[in-house]
Short mmCIF file of N, CA and C in Angstrom, two decimals:
data_model
loop_
_atom_site.label_atom_id
_atom_site.label_comp_id
_atom_site.label_asym_id
_atom_site.label_seq_id
_atom_site.Cartn_x
_atom_site.Cartn_y
_atom_site.Cartn_z
N MET S 1 109.21 89.25 102.88
CA MET S 1 109.04 90.30 102.19
C MET S 1 110.27 91.17 102.33
N ALA S 2 110.90 91.48 101.30
CA ALA S 2 111.89 92.51 101.25
C ALA S 2 111.59 93.96 101.33
N SER S 3 112.32 94.84 101.98
CA SER S 3 111.72 96.17 102.24
C SER S 3 112.70 96.97 101.27
N LEU S 4 111.98 98.00 100.71
CA LEU S 4 112.53 99.04 99.96
C LEU S 4 112.47 100.37 100.52
N GLU S 5 113.39 101.36 100.50
CA GLU S 5 113.26 102.68 100.77
C GLU S 5 113.16 103.52 99.67
N ILE S 6 112.07 104.50 99.70
CA ILE S 6 111.95 105.55 98.50
C ILE S 6 111.52 106.74 99.18
N ALA S 7 112.03 107.93 98.82
CA ALA S 7 111.80 109.29 99.37
C ALA S 7 110.21 109.51 98.98
N ARG S 8 109.64 110.29 99.97
CA ARG S 8 108.32 110.60 99.84
C ARG S 8 108.09 111.62 98.49
N GLN S 9 109.04 112.40 98.26
CA GLN S 9 108.96 113.17 96.99
C GLN S 9 108.63 112.33 95.83
N PHE S 10 109.25 111.16 95.63
CA PHE S 10 109.16 110.33 94.41
C PHE S 10 107.69 109.59 94.52
N VAL S 11 107.32 109.11 95.70
CA VAL S 11 106.03 108.62 95.77
C VAL S 11 105.06 109.64 95.41
N ASP S 12 105.12 110.84 95.88
CA ASP S 12 104.20 111.89 95.62
C ASP S 12 104.30 112.25 94.09
N GLU S 13 105.39 112.22 93.52
CA GLU S 13 105.48 112.40 92.08
C GLU S 13 104.58 111.41 91.10
N MET S 14 104.76 110.06 91.72
CA MET S 14 104.08 109.05 91.07
C MET S 14 102.58 109.32 91.13
N ILE S 15 102.13 109.62 92.30
CA ILE S 15 100.73 109.84 92.56
C ILE S 15 100.19 110.92 91.76
N ALA S 16 100.98 112.01 91.78
CA ALA S 16 100.54 113.21 91.08
C ALA S 16 100.41 112.91 89.52
N HIS S 17 101.28 112.21 88.99
CA HIS S 17 101.17 111.80 87.60
C HIS S 17 100.12 110.88 87.32
N ALA S 18 99.79 109.84 88.32
CA ALA S 18 98.50 108.98 88.05
C ALA S 18 97.36 109.77 88.13
N GLN S 19 97.24 110.80 89.13
CA GLN S 19 96.01 111.71 89.18
C GLN S 19 95.83 112.65 88.15
N GLN S 20 96.77 113.05 87.45
CA GLN S 20 96.72 113.98 86.36
C GLN S 20 96.46 113.41 85.04
N ASP S 21 96.71 111.94 84.95
CA ASP S 21 96.30 111.34 83.68
C ASP S 21 95.07 110.48 83.92
N ASP S 22 94.54 110.53 85.07
CA ASP S 22 93.30 109.79 85.29
C ASP S 22 92.13 110.45 84.57
N PRO S 23 91.28 109.63 83.70
CA PRO S 23 91.06 108.25 83.91
C PRO S 23 91.97 107.27 83.17
N ASN S 24 92.95 107.72 82.57
CA ASN S 24 93.92 106.92 81.78
C ASN S 24 95.02 106.43 82.74
N GLU S 25 95.65 105.15 82.36
CA GLU S 25 96.88 104.83 83.09
C GLU S 25 97.97 105.77 82.66
N CYS S 26 98.98 105.88 83.63
CA CYS S 26 100.27 106.66 83.36
C CYS S 26 101.42 105.50 83.49
N CYS S 27 102.58 106.11 83.05
CA CYS S 27 103.61 105.14 83.22
C CYS S 27 104.84 105.98 83.31
N GLY S 28 105.93 105.44 83.86
CA GLY S 28 107.06 106.26 84.12
C GLY S 28 108.31 105.37 84.60
N ILE S 29 109.38 105.97 84.71
CA ILE S 29 110.67 105.32 85.25
C ILE S 29 111.20 105.79 86.42
N LEU S 30 111.64 104.96 87.28
CA LEU S 30 112.54 105.39 88.37
C LEU S 30 113.81 105.13 88.21
N ILE S 31 114.74 106.25 88.27
CA ILE S 31 116.13 106.23 88.11
C ILE S 31 116.97 106.02 89.32
N GLY S 32 117.90 105.12 89.26
CA GLY S 32 118.65 104.78 90.53
C GLY S 32 120.02 104.99 90.50
N GLU S 33 120.64 105.12 91.60
CA GLU S 33 122.05 105.37 91.71
C GLU S 33 122.48 104.67 93.19
N ASN S 34 123.39 103.91 93.26
CA ASN S 34 123.76 103.24 94.41
C ASN S 34 122.74 102.65 95.02
N GLY S 35 121.92 102.00 94.46
CA GLY S 35 120.65 101.28 94.86
C GLY S 35 119.49 101.98 95.40
N ALA S 36 119.49 103.42 95.28
CA ALA S 36 118.53 104.25 95.66
C ALA S 36 117.86 105.12 94.38
N VAL S 37 116.56 105.46 94.58
CA VAL S 37 115.97 106.18 93.56
C VAL S 37 116.45 107.57 93.77
N ILE S 38 116.81 108.19 92.66
CA ILE S 38 117.16 109.54 92.72
C ILE S 38 116.37 110.45 91.79
N GLU S 39 115.49 109.95 91.05
CA GLU S 39 114.61 110.65 90.17
C GLU S 39 113.50 109.76 89.64
N THR S 40 112.40 110.59 89.17
CA THR S 40 111.35 109.80 88.50
C THR S 40 111.17 110.46 87.25
N ARG S 41 110.81 109.84 86.15
CA ARG S 41 110.58 110.36 84.76
C ARG S 41 109.31 109.76 84.30
N ARG S 42 108.49 110.77 83.85
CA ARG S 42 107.26 110.54 83.26
C ARG S 42 107.56 110.05 81.76
N VAL S 43 106.73 109.12 81.27
CA VAL S 43 107.02 108.51 80.15
C VAL S 43 105.53 108.51 79.32
N THR S 44 105.41 108.93 78.29
CA THR S 44 104.10 109.07 77.37
C THR S 44 103.49 107.54 77.32
N ASN S 45 102.27 107.42 77.60
CA ASN S 45 101.56 106.30 77.37
C ASN S 45 100.93 106.27 75.86
N ILE S 46 101.43 105.45 74.99
CA ILE S 46 101.08 105.59 73.53
C ILE S 46 100.01 104.56 73.05
N VAL S 47 99.53 103.85 74.18
CA VAL S 47 98.34 102.85 73.83
C VAL S 47 97.25 103.85 73.18
N ASP S 48 96.42 103.36 72.33
CA ASP S 48 95.39 103.91 71.64
C ASP S 48 94.31 104.43 72.69
N GLU S 49 93.82 105.56 72.50
CA GLU S 49 92.60 106.27 73.41
C GLU S 49 91.76 105.33 74.04
N LYS S 50 91.14 104.15 73.27
CA LYS S 50 90.09 103.35 73.64
C LYS S 50 90.78 102.61 74.75
N ASN S 51 92.06 102.23 74.75
CA ASN S 51 92.50 101.33 75.71
C ASN S 51 93.32 102.04 76.91
N LYS S 52 93.71 103.33 76.76
CA LYS S 52 94.40 103.92 77.90
C LYS S 52 93.90 103.85 79.26
N PRO S 53 92.61 103.70 79.58
CA PRO S 53 92.06 103.61 81.03
C PRO S 53 92.39 102.19 81.39
N PHE S 54 92.95 101.31 80.70
CA PHE S 54 93.16 99.82 81.04
C PHE S 54 94.79 99.51 80.74
N ARG S 55 95.29 100.01 79.94
CA ARG S 55 96.60 99.59 79.48
C ARG S 55 97.64 100.66 79.40
N TYR S 56 98.90 100.40 79.23
CA TYR S 56 99.73 101.19 79.13
C TYR S 56 101.11 100.86 78.10
N GLN S 57 101.62 101.47 77.42
CA GLN S 57 102.83 101.17 76.56
C GLN S 57 103.75 102.39 76.64
N MET S 58 105.03 102.27 77.08
CA MET S 58 105.82 103.36 77.19
C MET S 58 106.26 103.73 75.74
N ALA S 59 106.28 105.09 75.44
CA ALA S 59 106.86 105.62 74.24
C ALA S 59 108.33 105.06 73.98
N PRO S 60 108.50 104.28 72.93
CA PRO S 60 109.93 103.67 72.82
C PRO S 60 111.06 104.73 72.90
N LEU S 61 110.79 105.83 72.07
CA LEU S 61 112.07 106.64 71.96
C LEU S 61 112.11 107.60 73.39
N GLU S 62 111.20 107.74 74.14
CA GLU S 62 111.37 108.43 75.39
C GLU S 62 112.21 107.41 76.23
N TYR S 63 111.72 106.02 76.29
CA TYR S 63 112.29 105.06 77.00
C TYR S 63 113.85 104.91 76.73
N ALA S 64 114.18 104.80 75.36
CA ALA S 64 115.46 104.66 74.87
C ALA S 64 116.36 105.75 75.30
N SER S 65 115.83 107.09 75.41
CA SER S 65 116.64 108.27 75.61
C SER S 65 116.84 108.33 77.26
N ILE S 66 115.87 107.83 77.85
CA ILE S 66 116.15 107.74 79.32
C ILE S 66 117.30 106.55 79.77
N ASP S 67 117.02 105.55 79.03
CA ASP S 67 117.97 104.30 79.21
C ASP S 67 119.39 104.84 78.74
N GLU S 68 119.76 105.45 77.76
CA GLU S 68 120.94 106.13 77.20
C GLU S 68 121.50 106.97 78.25
N GLU S 69 120.68 107.94 78.88
CA GLU S 69 121.13 108.93 79.72
C GLU S 69 121.54 108.19 80.98
N CYS S 70 120.75 107.14 81.49
CA CYS S 70 121.15 106.24 82.61
C CYS S 70 122.70 105.83 82.50
N SER S 71 122.85 105.22 81.25
CA SER S 71 124.04 104.50 80.80
C SER S 71 125.31 105.41 80.85
N ALA S 72 124.96 106.67 80.42
CA ALA S 72 126.09 107.63 80.17
C ALA S 72 126.44 108.17 81.68
N ASN S 73 125.45 108.29 82.50
CA ASN S 73 125.84 108.76 83.88
C ASN S 73 125.97 107.67 84.95
N GLY S 74 126.00 106.45 84.53
CA GLY S 74 126.35 105.38 85.62
C GLY S 74 125.06 105.13 86.46
N TRP S 75 123.91 105.59 85.90
CA TRP S 75 122.60 105.29 86.71
C TRP S 75 122.08 104.00 86.25
N THR S 76 121.01 103.63 86.98
CA THR S 76 120.33 102.35 86.65
C THR S 76 118.88 102.78 86.35
N LEU S 77 118.20 101.82 85.71
CA LEU S 77 116.70 101.78 85.58
C LEU S 77 116.23 101.12 86.96
N TRP S 78 116.10 101.79 87.77
CA TRP S 78 115.70 101.05 89.22
C TRP S 78 114.46 100.37 89.09
N GLY S 79 113.50 101.18 88.49
CA GLY S 79 112.11 100.45 88.51
C GLY S 79 111.21 101.18 87.44
N PHE S 80 110.19 100.67 87.28
CA PHE S 80 109.05 101.24 86.48
C PHE S 80 107.61 101.38 87.23
N TYR S 81 106.96 102.41 86.79
CA TYR S 81 105.83 102.50 87.53
C TYR S 81 104.77 102.73 86.55
N HIS S 82 103.42 102.26 86.92
CA HIS S 82 102.27 102.87 86.20
C HIS S 82 101.13 102.71 87.07
N SER S 83 99.93 103.10 86.62
CA SER S 83 98.83 103.35 87.56
C SER S 83 97.68 102.26 87.10
N HIS S 84 96.78 101.95 88.09
CA HIS S 84 95.57 101.33 87.93
C HIS S 84 94.63 102.09 88.22
N THR S 85 93.71 102.62 87.39
CA THR S 85 92.78 103.73 87.64
C THR S 85 91.57 103.12 88.38
N ARG S 86 91.27 101.66 88.26
CA ARG S 86 89.99 101.20 88.91
C ARG S 86 90.20 99.94 89.44
N SER S 87 91.44 99.60 89.88
CA SER S 87 91.71 98.28 90.58
C SER S 87 92.86 98.49 91.47
N GLN S 88 93.17 97.60 92.26
CA GLN S 88 94.25 97.55 93.29
C GLN S 88 95.67 97.55 92.53
N ALA S 89 96.58 97.97 93.44
CA ALA S 89 97.95 98.05 93.02
C ALA S 89 98.62 96.61 93.13
N TYR S 90 98.27 95.78 92.04
CA TYR S 90 98.73 94.41 92.01
C TYR S 90 98.95 94.25 90.35
N PRO S 91 100.21 93.72 90.02
CA PRO S 91 100.43 93.39 88.72
C PRO S 91 99.25 92.47 87.94
N SER S 92 98.59 93.00 87.06
CA SER S 92 97.72 92.19 86.22
C SER S 92 98.47 91.28 85.47
N LYS S 93 97.80 90.17 84.88
CA LYS S 93 98.39 89.22 84.00
C LYS S 93 98.94 89.97 82.77
N THR S 94 98.47 90.95 82.14
CA THR S 94 99.00 91.63 81.23
C THR S 94 100.49 92.37 81.76
N ASP S 95 100.19 93.04 82.91
CA ASP S 95 101.60 93.63 83.54
C ASP S 95 102.54 92.50 83.66
N GLN S 96 102.27 91.30 84.11
CA GLN S 96 103.28 90.31 84.26
C GLN S 96 103.88 90.11 82.88
N ASN S 97 103.11 89.82 81.90
CA ASN S 97 103.61 89.49 80.56
C ASN S 97 104.45 90.39 79.93
N LEU S 98 104.19 91.88 80.27
CA LEU S 98 105.02 92.94 79.70
C LEU S 98 106.43 93.02 80.31
N ALA S 99 106.53 92.18 81.44
CA ALA S 99 107.90 92.15 82.14
C ALA S 99 108.99 91.24 81.37
N PHE S 100 108.37 90.58 80.31
CA PHE S 100 109.27 89.56 79.65
C PHE S 100 109.09 89.77 78.15
N TRP S 101 110.31 89.20 77.54
CA TRP S 101 110.35 89.42 76.23
C TRP S 101 109.22 88.36 75.58
N PRO S 102 108.60 88.93 74.56
CA PRO S 102 107.49 88.09 73.96
C PRO S 102 107.61 86.81 73.70
N GLY S 103 106.85 85.92 74.21
CA GLY S 103 107.09 84.51 73.84
C GLY S 103 108.11 83.62 74.54
N THR S 104 108.65 84.45 75.55
CA THR S 104 109.89 83.97 76.47
C THR S 104 109.40 83.89 77.93
N LYS S 105 110.25 83.33 78.67
CA LYS S 105 110.35 83.58 80.18
C LYS S 105 111.54 84.29 80.56
N ASP S 106 112.15 85.10 79.52
CA ASP S 106 113.31 86.07 79.89
C ASP S 106 112.88 87.38 80.23
N PRO S 107 113.33 87.75 81.52
CA PRO S 107 112.84 89.06 81.92
C PRO S 107 113.56 90.20 80.95
N ILE S 108 112.74 91.27 80.73
CA ILE S 108 113.39 92.47 80.02
C ILE S 108 114.27 93.11 80.99
N TRP S 109 113.76 93.46 82.18
CA TRP S 109 114.58 94.13 83.17
C TRP S 109 114.77 93.27 84.54
N PRO S 110 115.56 92.30 84.53
CA PRO S 110 115.66 91.38 85.55
C PRO S 110 115.86 91.93 86.93
N ASP S 111 116.61 93.18 87.00
CA ASP S 111 116.75 93.37 88.48
C ASP S 111 116.07 94.76 88.63
N SER S 112 114.87 95.05 88.09
CA SER S 112 114.16 96.27 88.33
C SER S 112 112.88 95.88 89.24
N TYR S 113 112.39 96.92 89.77
CA TYR S 113 111.14 96.88 90.50
C TYR S 113 109.88 97.36 89.77
N TYR S 114 108.76 96.84 89.89
CA TYR S 114 107.63 97.45 89.44
C TYR S 114 106.72 98.16 90.43
N LEU S 115 106.33 99.33 90.39
CA LEU S 115 105.60 99.86 91.28
C LEU S 115 104.18 100.30 90.59
N LEU S 116 103.16 100.00 91.27
CA LEU S 116 101.74 100.19 90.87
C LEU S 116 101.24 101.39 91.77
N VAL S 117 100.52 102.34 91.19
CA VAL S 117 99.85 103.43 91.91
C VAL S 117 98.47 103.06 91.62
N SER S 118 97.57 102.68 92.69
CA SER S 118 96.09 102.42 92.42
C SER S 118 95.33 103.64 92.87
N LEU S 119 94.47 104.07 91.95
CA LEU S 119 93.53 105.05 92.22
C LEU S 119 92.11 104.49 92.49
N GLU S 120 92.08 103.20 92.77
CA GLU S 120 90.79 102.44 93.11
C GLU S 120 89.89 103.50 94.03
N ASN S 121 90.69 103.88 95.11
CA ASN S 121 89.96 104.90 96.12
C ASN S 121 90.61 106.25 95.73
N LYS S 122 89.97 106.91 94.98
CA LYS S 122 90.66 108.27 94.55
C LYS S 122 91.19 109.22 95.64
N ASP S 123 90.43 109.21 96.88
CA ASP S 123 91.00 109.89 97.91
C ASP S 123 92.24 109.29 98.72
N GLU S 124 92.50 108.08 98.47
CA GLU S 124 93.49 107.47 99.15
C GLU S 124 94.32 106.64 98.22
N PRO S 125 95.16 107.19 97.26
CA PRO S 125 95.98 106.27 96.34
C PRO S 125 96.93 105.47 97.17
N VAL S 126 97.12 104.29 96.66
CA VAL S 126 98.04 103.24 97.22
C VAL S 126 99.15 103.04 96.26
N VAL S 127 100.43 102.86 96.69
CA VAL S 127 101.50 102.69 95.94
C VAL S 127 102.10 101.31 96.57
N ARG S 128 102.33 100.38 95.64
CA ARG S 128 103.08 99.09 96.23
C ARG S 128 104.18 98.79 95.10
N ALA S 129 104.95 97.87 95.61
CA ALA S 129 106.18 97.56 94.91
C ALA S 129 106.41 95.95 94.84
N TYR S 130 106.79 95.58 93.57
CA TYR S 130 106.82 94.14 93.20
C TYR S 130 108.17 93.86 92.41
N THR S 131 108.51 92.61 92.50
CA THR S 131 109.52 92.18 91.39
C THR S 131 108.67 91.03 90.64
N ILE S 132 108.86 90.67 89.59
CA ILE S 132 108.29 89.90 88.65
C ILE S 132 109.36 88.89 88.12
N SER S 133 109.23 87.76 88.51
CA SER S 133 110.28 86.66 88.18
C SER S 133 109.63 85.41 87.32
N PRO S 134 110.51 84.84 86.48
CA PRO S 134 110.04 83.66 85.60
C PRO S 134 109.42 82.53 86.65
N PRO S 135 108.66 81.75 86.10
CA PRO S 135 108.17 80.54 86.85
C PRO S 135 109.23 79.58 87.42
N ASP S 136 109.16 78.97 88.44
CA ASP S 136 110.25 78.10 88.89
C ASP S 136 110.45 76.88 88.02
N ALA S 137 109.26 76.22 87.47
CA ALA S 137 109.69 75.04 86.78
C ALA S 137 108.94 75.31 85.41
N ASP S 138 109.49 74.46 84.33
CA ASP S 138 108.86 74.49 83.02
C ASP S 138 107.45 74.23 82.80
N THR S 139 106.82 73.58 83.84
CA THR S 139 105.54 73.31 83.81
C THR S 139 104.68 74.36 84.31
N ASP S 140 105.22 75.24 85.08
CA ASP S 140 104.33 76.27 85.62
C ASP S 140 104.48 77.59 84.81
N ASP S 141 103.23 77.98 84.33
CA ASP S 141 103.12 79.11 83.49
C ASP S 141 103.03 80.39 84.27
N ASP S 142 102.73 80.31 85.41
CA ASP S 142 102.55 81.52 86.29
C ASP S 142 103.77 82.29 86.64
N PHE S 143 103.92 83.40 86.31
CA PHE S 143 105.24 84.28 86.83
C PHE S 143 105.11 84.52 88.32
N LEU S 144 106.18 84.65 88.85
CA LEU S 144 106.40 84.69 90.37
C LEU S 144 106.27 86.18 90.79
N VAL S 145 105.19 86.64 91.24
CA VAL S 145 105.17 87.98 91.78
C VAL S 145 105.36 88.21 93.22
N GLU S 146 106.37 88.93 93.64
CA GLU S 146 106.70 89.13 95.06
C GLU S 146 106.66 90.59 95.39
N GLU S 147 105.81 90.84 96.40
CA GLU S 147 105.76 92.18 96.94
C GLU S 147 106.59 92.53 97.93
N HIS S 148 107.10 93.79 97.70
CA HIS S 148 108.20 94.31 98.53
C HIS S 148 107.63 95.40 99.49
N GLU S 149 107.91 95.41 100.81
CA GLU S 149 107.48 96.61 101.52
C GLU S 149 108.08 97.78 101.02
N LEU S 150 107.33 98.86 100.92
CA LEU S 150 107.82 99.98 100.48
C LEU S 150 107.90 101.02 101.79
N ARG S 151 108.94 101.26 102.13
CA ARG S 151 109.27 102.18 103.42
C ARG S 151 109.49 103.57 102.77
N VAL S 152 108.56 104.60 102.94
CA VAL S 152 108.64 105.87 102.57
C VAL S 152 109.33 106.70 103.53
N ILE S 153 110.42 107.37 103.03
CA ILE S 153 111.35 108.23 103.93
C ILE S 153 111.12 109.70 103.62
N GLU S 154 111.32 110.61 104.48
CA GLU S 154 111.06 111.95 104.25
C GLU S 154 111.99 112.71 103.27
N SER S 155 113.25 112.20 103.20
CA SER S 155 114.20 112.83 102.28
C SER S 155 114.97 111.99 101.34
N PRO S 156 115.23 112.28 100.26
CA PRO S 156 115.94 111.38 99.27
C PRO S 156 117.36 111.01 100.01
N VAL S 157 117.80 109.92 99.39
CA VAL S 157 119.23 109.32 99.96
C VAL S 157 120.06 110.41 99.23
N PRO S 158 121.04 110.78 99.98
CA PRO S 158 121.93 112.07 99.35
C PRO S 158 122.78 111.15 98.20
N ASN S 159 123.20 112.06 97.08
CA ASN S 159 123.90 111.66 96.16
C ASN S 159 125.31 111.37 96.64
N SER S 160 126.05 110.32 96.08
CA SER S 160 127.29 109.99 96.44
C SER S 160 128.25 110.82 95.71
N ALA S 161 127.75 111.58 94.73
CA ALA S 161 128.59 112.36 93.75
C ALA S 161 129.20 113.53 94.48
#
């Protein structure tokens, strides 16, 4: 299991977002520079109200704007986060499918991490990190979900700028 470092500030921001949007799922982007998270960005969940407690879809224009800003500044889309309001912090089959172009085994964001915030126990939110890869063989339809140890550090990694 590979280890990732992330500042407590960013973990706290994701948890706060999940708690504020509860009982609906929240979603957002983790912006990176030099391999480290430097900022979180909330993105509006545009799924219809009936499905918001169980699904998310990032507002395309907000996502595109953040992506453009990252490109202009030399930043990366380090990762994506969303919440599970009633289940553990593990990518559901729907979450796994959303990581790939529809009808393909081609990842949309091949070098990004997926973080999940679980509010299953409202008093003790859990944040876990994963990568989601295509299956090893053409006969295997299951995506490969690999958990990464999330080491929370007290202060952000200093900007190299």
